[in-house]
Amino acid sequence: VLLLSLLLVLVVVVVVLILLLLLSLLLLLLVVVVLILTLSDPHGDYTPVGVRGLAEPPTQEPVTVFRAEESGLLKLEALFDHPLYNGPESPIPEEDRLLKQKPNTKTSEKSSSTWSADKGVQWTSSVDRLPPWRRFQLGISRWQLYSHRDPVTEPLAQQLATHRIVSAVQKSGGTQLKLVMSFSNYGEALFKPMKQERDEETNYNLYYFSDFERHNAEVAAFHLDRVLGYRRVPPVVGRLVDVVSEIKDITTDLKLAQTFFTSPVGSVCFYGKCSYYCSTEHAVCGRPRLLEASLAAMLPDVSLEARRSWRSPWRRSYSRSKLARWESEPDYCSKVTKKPPYNKGTRLVDFMDMVILDFLMGNMDRHHYETFEKFGNNTFLLHLDNGRAFGRHSRDEPSILAPLLQCCRIHRSTWLRLQLLSLPRYRLSDVMRASLSRDPLHIVAPLLSELHLAALDRRLKTVLETVSRCLERRGGADEVIKNEVI
C-alpha cells in the first residue's frame, strides 16, 4: 500500500512538471510573437494576424495627400472669397439673358402658372422648382455661363453624377466617340469615355491631331476655367457608368448597339460609329462593366438659341508639312486686329483668355470656338471641347502662347487673377487639387497627377513672364493691360 501511494505521488509530480513545462513554452512562444509584431510595426498600427496578407502595408502617403487636399480646400475658399472674384453684381437686363421664360398662352386658366419650353414639356413658373439643368440654361447671360456663387452648379453636378440614365445615343459629328445621355427629368449630358490611363502621356512622335481625347481632361478643364474666373466651360463631372445597364440595354441607336462585344477577358466593350478611332482596335471597355467617363451639361439646343462657330485666327495647319500663317509672319497680329470682330470691343482679349487656358492645359487643338448668335460680337467665347488637353506634363508647348506674345493684350482682371494664383497662399496647383478632389471620380484616383499639377504652376510662371516681356516691349501697361469695357 505504501509503495502504491509513493508511485501515485510520483505520477502527480511528473504530470505537474510537464504542465509547468508546457505553460512555460506557451508563454515563451507568446513573447516571441509579440516581439515579432512589435518589430514589424514599431508604431503599434498593424493588421491582425490572419488578415495581414489581404491588407495593404501602412503608408504615410494617404495622410500627406489628405492634408494637402485639406490645406488646398482652405486656399480654394480663400481664393473664391477674394475681391477679384467678387465684384459688384447688378441685375442682368432681359436683353442680356440668353433664354426667357414665356407664358404658354394655350394653357388653361387652371394651369396658368406653367411656362412653355422645348421638348413639349410644361415647366412651372417657379424657377426654384425647375430641374437643375433647366435653371443652369436660364442663368446663361451675355457675359458668362453661370455666376461666381451660382447655387445651381452643385445640384447640377449631383444630377450629372447620380441621376438615372434613361437613354444613350451617339452624338453625330466629330472624330471620336461621344454619346448623349438623357435623364428622367429631361436633362441631357455629353458623355466622353475613358480611352487611356490618366497618367499616360501623349507619345512625342504623334501630331496634335492624332491624339486621343481624355475624359479627365474635360473634367479638369471645367475646374481650371472656374479657378481662373472665366466660367465659360459648361459644368462637367466624372462618373462611373455601367456599360450594360446604362448604355447597351437602354440605347435606341441601332448603329451603336451593333458595336458592342465582349473582350477575351470578359470586359464589355463598344466602339460606335465616327470618322476616326471607332473600330474594334479603338474600342472602349468596362472593367468588366464599369467605365469611367466625363458627363458635361448640355447647352440649349441650337434650335432654341443658335451658336456661331468662328475659325481661330491662330488655327494650326493640321498638316505634317505646312506652317500656318501666324507661324511665319511676324506682324500677323496687326493683320488680325484690322478685321472684325477683333478690331473693336473685347473679342481680342477674350481670345487671349482662351489662349492662356489652353497653354496651361497644353491644348493644341483649338481650331474653332463658338459664341451665342443672339449677343452678336459683344459676348464671351465658349470654351468647349477640351478633351485633348492635359496630354503631357513633362513638356510645355510655347507655340500655344503665340497670340499673346504677338499681340501683347490681356484683360486687367485676368492679369490680376493670374498674379494672385502665383502666390503661395493661392497657389494654382493647390487650389486645382482641392477643386478636383470634389469630383466623384476622385475616390477612384486623382483626376490630375501631381506631375500635371506641378506643370500648371510652371506654365503659369511662363504666362506671367510673357506678359512682363510685353510690358517692357510696349513701354507700359496702357497698351497691354485692357480694362473690361465693351
Coordinates of C-alpha atoms in Angstrom, one line a residue:
V1 CA 0.0 0.0 0.0
L2 CA 2.9 2.3 0.9
L3 CA 4.6 1.6 -2.4
L4 CA 1.4 2.3 -4.3
S5 CA 1.0 5.6 -2.6
L6 CA 4.5 6.7 -3.4
L7 CA 4.0 5.7 -7.0
L8 CA 0.8 7.8 -7.2
V9 CA 2.6 10.8 -5.7
L10 CA 5.4 10.4 -8.2
V11 CA 2.9 10.3 -11.2
V12 CA 1.2 13.5 -9.9
V13 CA 4.5 15.3 -9.6
V14 CA 5.6 14.3 -13.1
V15 CA 2.2 15.5 -14.6
V16 CA 2.5 18.8 -12.8
L17 CA 6.1 19.3 -14.0
I18 CA 5.0 18.5 -17.6
L19 CA 2.2 21.0 -17.3
L20 CA 4.5 23.7 -16.0
L21 CA 6.9 23.0 -18.8
L22 CA 4.1 23.3 -21.4
L23 CA 2.9 26.5 -19.8
S24 CA 6.5 27.9 -19.9
L25 CA 6.8 27.0 -23.6
L26 CA 3.5 28.7 -24.3
L27 CA 4.5 31.9 -22.5
L28 CA 7.8 31.9 -24.4
L29 CA 6.0 31.5 -27.7
L30 CA 3.6 34.3 -26.9
V31 CA 6.5 36.6 -26.0
V32 CA 8.2 35.8 -29.3
V33 CA 5.0 36.5 -31.3
V34 CA 4.6 39.9 -29.5
L35 CA 8.2 40.8 -30.3
I36 CA 7.9 39.9 -33.9
L37 CA 4.7 42.0 -34.3
T38 CA 6.3 45.0 -32.5
L39 CA 9.4 44.9 -34.6
S40 CA 7.4 44.6 -37.8
D41 CA 5.3 47.7 -36.9
P42 CA 7.0 49.8 -34.3
H43 CA 4.1 52.3 -34.2
G44 CA 1.7 49.5 -33.0
D45 CA -0.6 50.0 -36.0
Y46 CA -0.8 46.6 -37.5
T47 CA -3.3 44.4 -39.2
P48 CA -4.4 41.4 -37.0
V49 CA -2.6 38.1 -37.8
G50 CA -4.6 36.1 -40.3
V51 CA -5.7 39.1 -42.5
R52 CA -2.3 40.8 -42.9
G53 CA -1.8 39.2 -46.3
L54 CA -5.0 40.8 -47.5
A55 CA -4.2 44.3 -46.3
E56 CA -2.0 47.0 -47.8
P57 CA 1.1 47.9 -45.8
P58 CA 0.8 51.0 -43.7
T59 CA 1.9 54.2 -45.6
Q60 CA 2.1 57.8 -44.8
E61 CA 1.2 58.9 -48.3
P62 CA -2.6 59.0 -47.9
V63 CA -2.2 61.2 -44.8
T64 CA 0.1 63.5 -46.7
V65 CA -2.3 63.7 -49.6
F66 CA -5.3 64.3 -47.3
R67 CA -3.5 67.1 -45.5
A68 CA -2.6 68.7 -48.9
E69 CA -6.2 68.5 -50.0
E70 CA -7.5 69.9 -46.7
S71 CA -5.0 72.8 -47.0
G72 CA -5.9 73.3 -50.6
L73 CA -9.6 73.5 -49.8
L74 CA -8.9 76.3 -47.4
K75 CA -6.9 78.1 -50.2
L76 CA -9.7 77.5 -52.7
E77 CA -12.3 79.1 -50.4
A78 CA -9.9 82.0 -49.7
L79 CA -9.4 82.4 -53.4
F80 CA -13.1 82.5 -54.2
D81 CA -13.7 84.9 -51.3
H82 CA -11.1 87.3 -52.7
P83 CA -12.4 90.7 -54.1
L84 CA -11.1 89.8 -57.6
Y85 CA -13.7 87.1 -57.7
N86 CA -16.5 89.0 -56.0
G87 CA -17.0 92.2 -57.9
P88 CA -20.3 94.1 -57.7
E89 CA -23.1 92.3 -59.4
S90 CA -26.0 94.2 -60.8
P91 CA -29.3 92.7 -62.0
I92 CA -29.0 91.2 -65.5
P93 CA -31.1 93.1 -68.1
E94 CA -33.6 90.9 -70.0
E95 CA -31.7 91.6 -73.3
D96 CA -28.6 90.1 -71.7
R97 CA -30.2 86.8 -70.8
L98 CA -29.9 84.0 -73.3
L99 CA -33.3 82.4 -72.5
K100 CA -36.5 83.8 -71.3
Q101 CA -39.5 82.0 -69.8
K102 CA -42.6 82.8 -71.8
P103 CA -46.2 82.2 -70.6
N104 CA -47.9 79.5 -72.6
T105 CA -51.0 81.2 -74.0
K106 CA -52.6 77.9 -74.9
T107 CA -52.8 76.6 -71.4
S108 CA -56.0 76.7 -69.5
E109 CA -56.7 79.0 -66.6
K110 CA -56.1 76.1 -64.2
S111 CA -52.5 75.7 -65.5
S112 CA -51.7 79.3 -66.0
S113 CA -48.7 79.0 -63.6
T114 CA -46.8 76.9 -66.2
W115 CA -44.5 78.2 -68.9
S116 CA -43.7 77.0 -72.4
A117 CA -40.4 75.3 -73.2
D118 CA -38.7 73.0 -75.5
K119 CA -39.4 69.2 -75.8
G120 CA -43.1 69.9 -75.4
V121 CA -42.8 69.9 -71.6
Q122 CA -44.7 72.3 -69.4
W123 CA -42.5 73.9 -66.7
T124 CA -43.6 75.6 -63.5
S125 CA -43.3 79.3 -63.4
S126 CA -41.2 79.0 -60.1
V127 CA -37.5 78.9 -61.1
D128 CA -36.6 77.2 -57.8
R129 CA -38.8 74.2 -58.7
L130 CA -37.2 73.7 -62.1
P131 CA -34.7 70.8 -62.6
P132 CA -31.0 71.9 -62.3
W133 CA -30.2 71.6 -65.9
R134 CA -33.1 74.0 -66.8
R135 CA -32.0 76.5 -64.1
F136 CA -28.5 76.4 -65.5
Q137 CA -29.6 77.2 -69.0
L138 CA -31.9 80.0 -67.8
G139 CA -28.9 81.5 -65.9
I140 CA -26.7 81.9 -69.0
S141 CA -26.1 85.6 -69.8
R142 CA -24.1 87.7 -72.3
W143 CA -21.0 87.5 -70.1
Q144 CA -20.8 84.0 -68.6
L145 CA -22.4 80.6 -68.4
Y146 CA -23.0 80.8 -64.7
S147 CA -22.3 83.3 -61.9
H148 CA -19.5 83.1 -59.4
R149 CA -21.6 81.8 -56.5
D150 CA -24.3 80.3 -58.6
P151 CA -26.4 78.0 -56.4
V152 CA -27.3 75.7 -59.3
T153 CA -23.9 74.3 -60.0
E154 CA -23.9 71.9 -57.1
P155 CA -27.3 70.3 -57.7
L156 CA -26.4 70.2 -61.5
A157 CA -23.2 68.3 -60.7
Q158 CA -25.2 66.0 -58.4
Q159 CA -27.6 65.3 -61.3
L160 CA -24.9 64.6 -63.7
A161 CA -23.2 62.2 -61.3
T162 CA -26.1 60.3 -59.9
H163 CA -29.4 60.6 -61.8
R164 CA -30.7 57.6 -63.5
I165 CA -29.8 57.5 -67.2
V166 CA -32.8 56.6 -69.4
S167 CA -31.3 56.9 -72.9
A168 CA -27.9 56.8 -74.6
V169 CA -27.4 57.6 -78.2
Q170 CA -24.3 58.5 -80.2
K171 CA -23.7 62.2 -81.0
S172 CA -23.2 62.8 -84.6
G173 CA -20.1 64.6 -85.9
G174 CA -16.6 64.7 -84.5
T175 CA -13.7 62.4 -84.9
Q176 CA -14.1 60.4 -81.7
L177 CA -16.8 58.6 -79.9
K178 CA -19.3 60.7 -77.9
L179 CA -22.8 59.9 -76.6
V180 CA -25.7 62.0 -75.5
M181 CA -27.1 60.7 -72.2
S182 CA -30.7 61.6 -71.2
F183 CA -32.1 61.7 -67.7
S184 CA -35.6 61.1 -66.4
N185 CA -36.1 64.9 -65.7
Y186 CA -35.5 65.6 -69.5
G187 CA -31.9 66.8 -68.9
E188 CA -29.1 65.7 -71.1
A189 CA -25.3 65.3 -70.8
L190 CA -22.5 64.9 -73.3
F191 CA -20.6 61.6 -72.5
K192 CA -16.9 61.1 -73.3
P193 CA -15.5 57.7 -72.2
M194 CA -12.1 56.9 -70.7
K195 CA -9.8 55.8 -73.6
Q196 CA -6.4 55.7 -71.9
E197 CA -4.9 55.8 -68.4
R198 CA -5.0 59.2 -66.7
D199 CA -1.2 59.3 -66.2
E200 CA -0.4 58.1 -69.7
E201 CA 1.5 60.8 -71.6
T202 CA 0.9 61.6 -75.3
N203 CA 3.5 59.9 -77.5
Y204 CA 6.0 62.6 -78.6
N205 CA 6.0 61.2 -82.1
L206 CA 2.3 61.8 -82.5
Y207 CA 0.9 65.0 -84.1
Y208 CA -1.6 67.0 -82.0
F209 CA -4.4 66.0 -84.3
S210 CA -3.7 62.3 -83.8
D211 CA -4.1 62.3 -80.0
F212 CA -7.0 60.6 -78.1
E213 CA -9.4 62.7 -76.1
R214 CA -9.3 62.2 -72.4
H215 CA -12.3 62.1 -70.1
N216 CA -10.4 63.6 -67.1
A217 CA -9.2 66.5 -69.3
E218 CA -12.8 67.6 -69.8
V219 CA -13.4 67.5 -66.0
A220 CA -10.1 69.3 -65.2
A221 CA -10.8 71.9 -67.9
F222 CA -14.1 72.9 -66.2
H223 CA -12.4 73.2 -62.8
L224 CA -9.4 75.2 -64.2
D225 CA -11.8 77.5 -66.2
R226 CA -13.7 78.2 -62.9
V227 CA -10.5 78.8 -60.9
L228 CA -9.3 81.3 -63.5
G229 CA -12.6 83.2 -63.0
Y230 CA -13.8 82.7 -66.6
R231 CA -16.9 80.5 -66.2
R232 CA -17.1 79.7 -69.9
V233 CA -16.9 75.9 -69.7
P234 CA -20.2 74.1 -69.0
P235 CA -20.2 72.1 -65.8
V236 CA -18.6 68.7 -66.2
V237 CA -18.3 65.8 -63.7
G238 CA -16.7 62.4 -63.7
R239 CA -18.9 59.3 -63.4
L240 CA -18.6 55.5 -63.3
V241 CA -21.1 54.2 -65.9
D242 CA -22.3 50.7 -66.2
V243 CA -21.7 49.8 -69.9
V244 CA -24.5 47.3 -69.9
S245 CA -27.4 48.7 -67.9
E246 CA -26.8 52.4 -68.6
I247 CA -25.8 52.2 -72.3
K248 CA -26.3 48.8 -74.1
D249 CA -29.7 47.9 -72.6
I250 CA -31.3 51.3 -73.0
T251 CA -29.9 52.6 -76.3
T252 CA -32.3 53.1 -79.2
D253 CA -29.3 53.8 -81.5
L254 CA -29.1 50.6 -83.6
K255 CA -25.7 51.6 -85.1
L256 CA -24.3 52.0 -81.6
A257 CA -25.9 48.8 -80.4
Q258 CA -24.3 46.7 -83.2
T259 CA -20.8 47.7 -82.0
F260 CA -21.0 46.0 -78.5
F261 CA -18.9 42.9 -77.9
T262 CA -17.2 41.0 -75.0
S263 CA -13.4 41.1 -74.9
P264 CA -11.3 37.9 -74.4
V265 CA -11.0 38.7 -70.7
G266 CA -14.8 39.2 -70.3
S267 CA -15.0 43.0 -70.4
V268 CA -18.0 44.6 -72.2
C269 CA -16.7 46.9 -75.0
F270 CA -18.2 49.1 -77.7
Y271 CA -16.8 51.5 -80.4
G272 CA -19.7 53.3 -82.1
K273 CA -19.5 55.0 -85.5
C274 CA -17.4 58.1 -86.1
S275 CA -14.8 59.5 -88.6
Y276 CA -11.8 58.1 -86.7
Y277 CA -11.0 55.9 -83.8
C278 CA -14.3 54.0 -84.0
S279 CA -13.2 50.4 -84.5
T280 CA -12.5 47.2 -82.5
E281 CA -8.9 48.3 -82.3
H282 CA -10.0 51.6 -80.6
A283 CA -13.0 50.2 -78.5
V284 CA -13.7 51.4 -75.0
C285 CA -14.2 48.8 -72.4
G286 CA -15.6 48.5 -69.0
R287 CA -13.8 46.8 -66.1
P288 CA -15.6 44.5 -66.6
R289 CA -18.7 46.6 -66.9
L290 CA -17.9 49.9 -65.2
L291 CA -16.4 52.6 -67.4
E292 CA -15.0 56.0 -66.3
A293 CA -16.4 58.9 -68.3
S294 CA -17.0 62.6 -68.2
L295 CA -20.5 64.0 -68.4
A296 CA -20.9 67.6 -69.4
A297 CA -24.1 69.7 -69.0
M298 CA -25.7 70.5 -72.4
L299 CA -26.2 74.0 -73.6
P300 CA -29.6 75.0 -75.0
D301 CA -30.3 73.2 -78.3
V302 CA -29.3 75.2 -81.3
S303 CA -32.9 75.2 -82.5
L304 CA -33.7 77.4 -79.4
E305 CA -30.5 79.5 -79.4
A306 CA -28.2 79.3 -82.3
R307 CA -24.4 79.4 -81.9
R308 CA -21.9 80.8 -84.3
S309 CA -18.7 78.9 -85.0
W310 CA -15.6 81.1 -85.5
R311 CA -12.4 79.8 -87.1
S312 CA -9.5 80.6 -84.9
P313 CA -7.1 83.2 -86.4
W314 CA -4.3 81.2 -84.8
R315 CA -5.6 77.8 -86.1
R316 CA -2.9 75.3 -86.7
S317 CA -2.3 74.0 -90.2
Y318 CA -3.3 70.4 -89.3
S319 CA -0.7 69.4 -91.8
R320 CA 2.5 67.4 -91.3
S321 CA 4.5 69.7 -93.6
K322 CA 2.8 73.1 -93.9
L323 CA 3.1 76.0 -91.5
A324 CA 0.1 78.3 -90.6
R325 CA 0.4 82.0 -91.5
W326 CA 0.9 83.0 -87.9
E327 CA 3.9 80.7 -87.6
S328 CA 5.8 82.5 -90.5
E329 CA 4.5 86.2 -90.4
P330 CA 6.0 88.3 -87.5
D331 CA 3.4 91.0 -87.9
Y332 CA 0.4 88.6 -88.2
C333 CA -1.4 90.1 -85.2
S334 CA -1.6 93.6 -86.8
K335 CA -3.5 92.0 -89.7
V336 CA -5.9 90.2 -87.4
T337 CA -6.8 93.3 -85.5
K338 CA -7.7 95.2 -88.6
K339 CA -10.7 92.9 -89.3
P340 CA -13.9 92.4 -87.4
P341 CA -14.6 91.1 -84.7
Y342 CA -11.0 91.7 -83.4
N343 CA -10.9 95.4 -84.4
K344 CA -13.1 96.6 -81.5
G345 CA -14.7 95.6 -78.2
T346 CA -13.1 92.8 -76.1
R347 CA -13.0 90.0 -78.6
L348 CA -9.2 90.0 -78.9
V349 CA -8.6 90.0 -75.1
D350 CA -11.4 87.4 -74.7
F351 CA -9.5 85.3 -77.2
M352 CA -6.3 85.7 -75.1
D353 CA -8.2 84.3 -72.1
M354 CA -8.8 81.2 -74.1
V355 CA -5.2 81.1 -75.2
I356 CA -4.0 81.2 -71.6
L357 CA -6.4 78.4 -70.6
D358 CA -5.1 76.3 -73.5
F359 CA -1.5 76.9 -72.6
L360 CA -2.0 75.9 -69.0
M361 CA -3.7 72.7 -70.1
G362 CA -1.4 72.0 -73.0
N363 CA -4.3 72.0 -75.5
M364 CA -3.1 72.4 -79.1
D365 CA -6.4 71.6 -80.7
R366 CA -8.3 74.9 -80.6
H367 CA -9.2 75.2 -84.3
H368 CA -12.6 76.9 -83.7
Y369 CA -14.6 78.5 -81.0
E370 CA -18.3 79.4 -80.6
T371 CA -20.4 82.2 -79.4
F372 CA -24.2 82.7 -79.0
E373 CA -25.6 84.4 -82.1
K374 CA -28.1 86.3 -80.0
F375 CA -25.4 88.5 -78.5
G376 CA -23.6 89.3 -81.7
N377 CA -19.9 90.1 -81.2
N378 CA -20.2 91.6 -77.7
T379 CA -20.2 88.4 -75.7
F380 CA -17.9 85.8 -74.2
L381 CA -16.3 82.9 -76.0
L382 CA -17.4 79.3 -75.2
H383 CA -14.5 77.2 -74.1
L384 CA -15.8 73.8 -75.4
D385 CA -14.2 70.5 -76.4
N386 CA -11.2 70.3 -74.2
G387 CA -10.6 66.5 -74.5
R388 CA -7.1 66.8 -76.0
A389 CA -5.8 68.9 -73.0
F390 CA -3.5 67.6 -70.3
G391 CA -1.7 65.1 -72.6
R392 CA 1.8 66.0 -71.5
H393 CA 3.2 67.2 -68.2
S394 CA 6.9 66.9 -69.0
R395 CA 6.9 69.3 -71.9
D396 CA 5.2 72.7 -72.4
E397 CA 4.1 73.9 -75.8
P398 CA 5.2 77.6 -76.2
S399 CA 3.5 78.0 -79.6
I400 CA 0.1 78.0 -77.9
L401 CA 1.1 81.4 -76.4
A402 CA 1.9 82.8 -79.8
P403 CA -1.3 85.1 -79.9
L404 CA -0.4 86.6 -76.5
L405 CA 3.2 87.1 -77.4
Q406 CA 2.4 88.6 -80.8
C407 CA -0.5 90.9 -79.8
C408 CA 0.5 91.7 -76.2
R409 CA -3.1 92.2 -75.0
I410 CA -4.7 90.8 -71.8
H411 CA -7.7 91.6 -69.6
R412 CA -6.8 93.5 -66.5
S413 CA -8.9 91.1 -64.4
T414 CA -7.2 88.1 -65.9
W415 CA -3.7 89.6 -65.3
L416 CA -4.6 90.3 -61.6
R417 CA -6.0 86.9 -61.0
L418 CA -3.0 85.2 -62.6
Q419 CA -0.7 87.1 -60.3
L420 CA -2.9 86.1 -57.4
L421 CA -2.7 82.4 -58.4
S422 CA 1.1 82.6 -58.4
L423 CA 1.2 83.5 -54.7
P424 CA 1.8 80.6 -52.1
R425 CA -1.5 81.5 -50.4
Y426 CA -3.5 80.8 -53.6
R427 CA -1.1 78.5 -55.5
L428 CA -2.7 77.3 -58.7
S429 CA -1.7 73.6 -58.2
D430 CA -3.1 73.6 -54.6
V431 CA -6.5 75.1 -55.5
M432 CA -6.8 72.8 -58.5
R433 CA -6.0 69.8 -56.4
A434 CA -8.6 70.8 -53.9
S435 CA -11.2 71.6 -56.5
L436 CA -10.8 68.3 -58.4
S437 CA -11.0 66.4 -55.1
R438 CA -14.7 67.3 -55.0
D439 CA -15.4 65.3 -58.2
P440 CA -17.0 61.8 -57.8
L441 CA -14.2 60.1 -59.7
H442 CA -11.6 61.4 -57.2
I443 CA -12.4 58.3 -55.0
V444 CA -11.1 56.1 -57.8
A445 CA -7.9 58.1 -58.4
P446 CA -6.9 61.8 -58.6
L447 CA -8.2 63.4 -61.8
L448 CA -4.8 65.0 -62.4
S449 CA -1.4 63.6 -61.3
E450 CA 1.0 65.6 -59.2
L451 CA 3.1 66.0 -62.3
H452 CA 0.3 67.7 -64.1
L453 CA -0.4 69.9 -61.2
A454 CA 3.2 70.9 -61.0
A455 CA 3.1 71.7 -64.7
L456 CA 0.3 74.2 -64.1
D457 CA 2.5 76.2 -61.7
R458 CA 5.4 76.1 -64.2
R459 CA 3.2 77.2 -67.1
L460 CA 1.6 80.0 -65.1
K461 CA 5.0 81.4 -64.4
T462 CA 5.7 81.3 -68.2
V463 CA 2.4 83.3 -68.9
L464 CA 3.4 85.9 -66.3
E465 CA 6.9 86.2 -67.8
T466 CA 5.4 86.6 -71.3
V467 CA 3.1 89.5 -70.1
S468 CA 6.1 91.1 -68.3
R469 CA 8.1 91.0 -71.5
C470 CA 5.2 92.6 -73.3
L471 CA 5.1 95.4 -70.7
E472 CA 8.8 96.0 -71.2
R473 CA 8.5 95.9 -75.0
R474 CA 5.4 98.2 -75.2
G475 CA 6.7 100.6 -72.6
G476 CA 3.9 100.5 -70.2
A477 CA 0.6 98.9 -69.1
D478 CA -1.8 101.1 -71.2
E479 CA -1.1 99.2 -74.4
V480 CA -1.1 95.7 -72.8
I481 CA -3.5 95.6 -69.9
K482 CA -7.0 96.3 -71.1
N483 CA -10.0 97.2 -68.9
E484 CA -13.3 95.4 -69.1
V485 CA -15.0 97.8 -71.4
I486 CA -17.2 96.8 -74.4

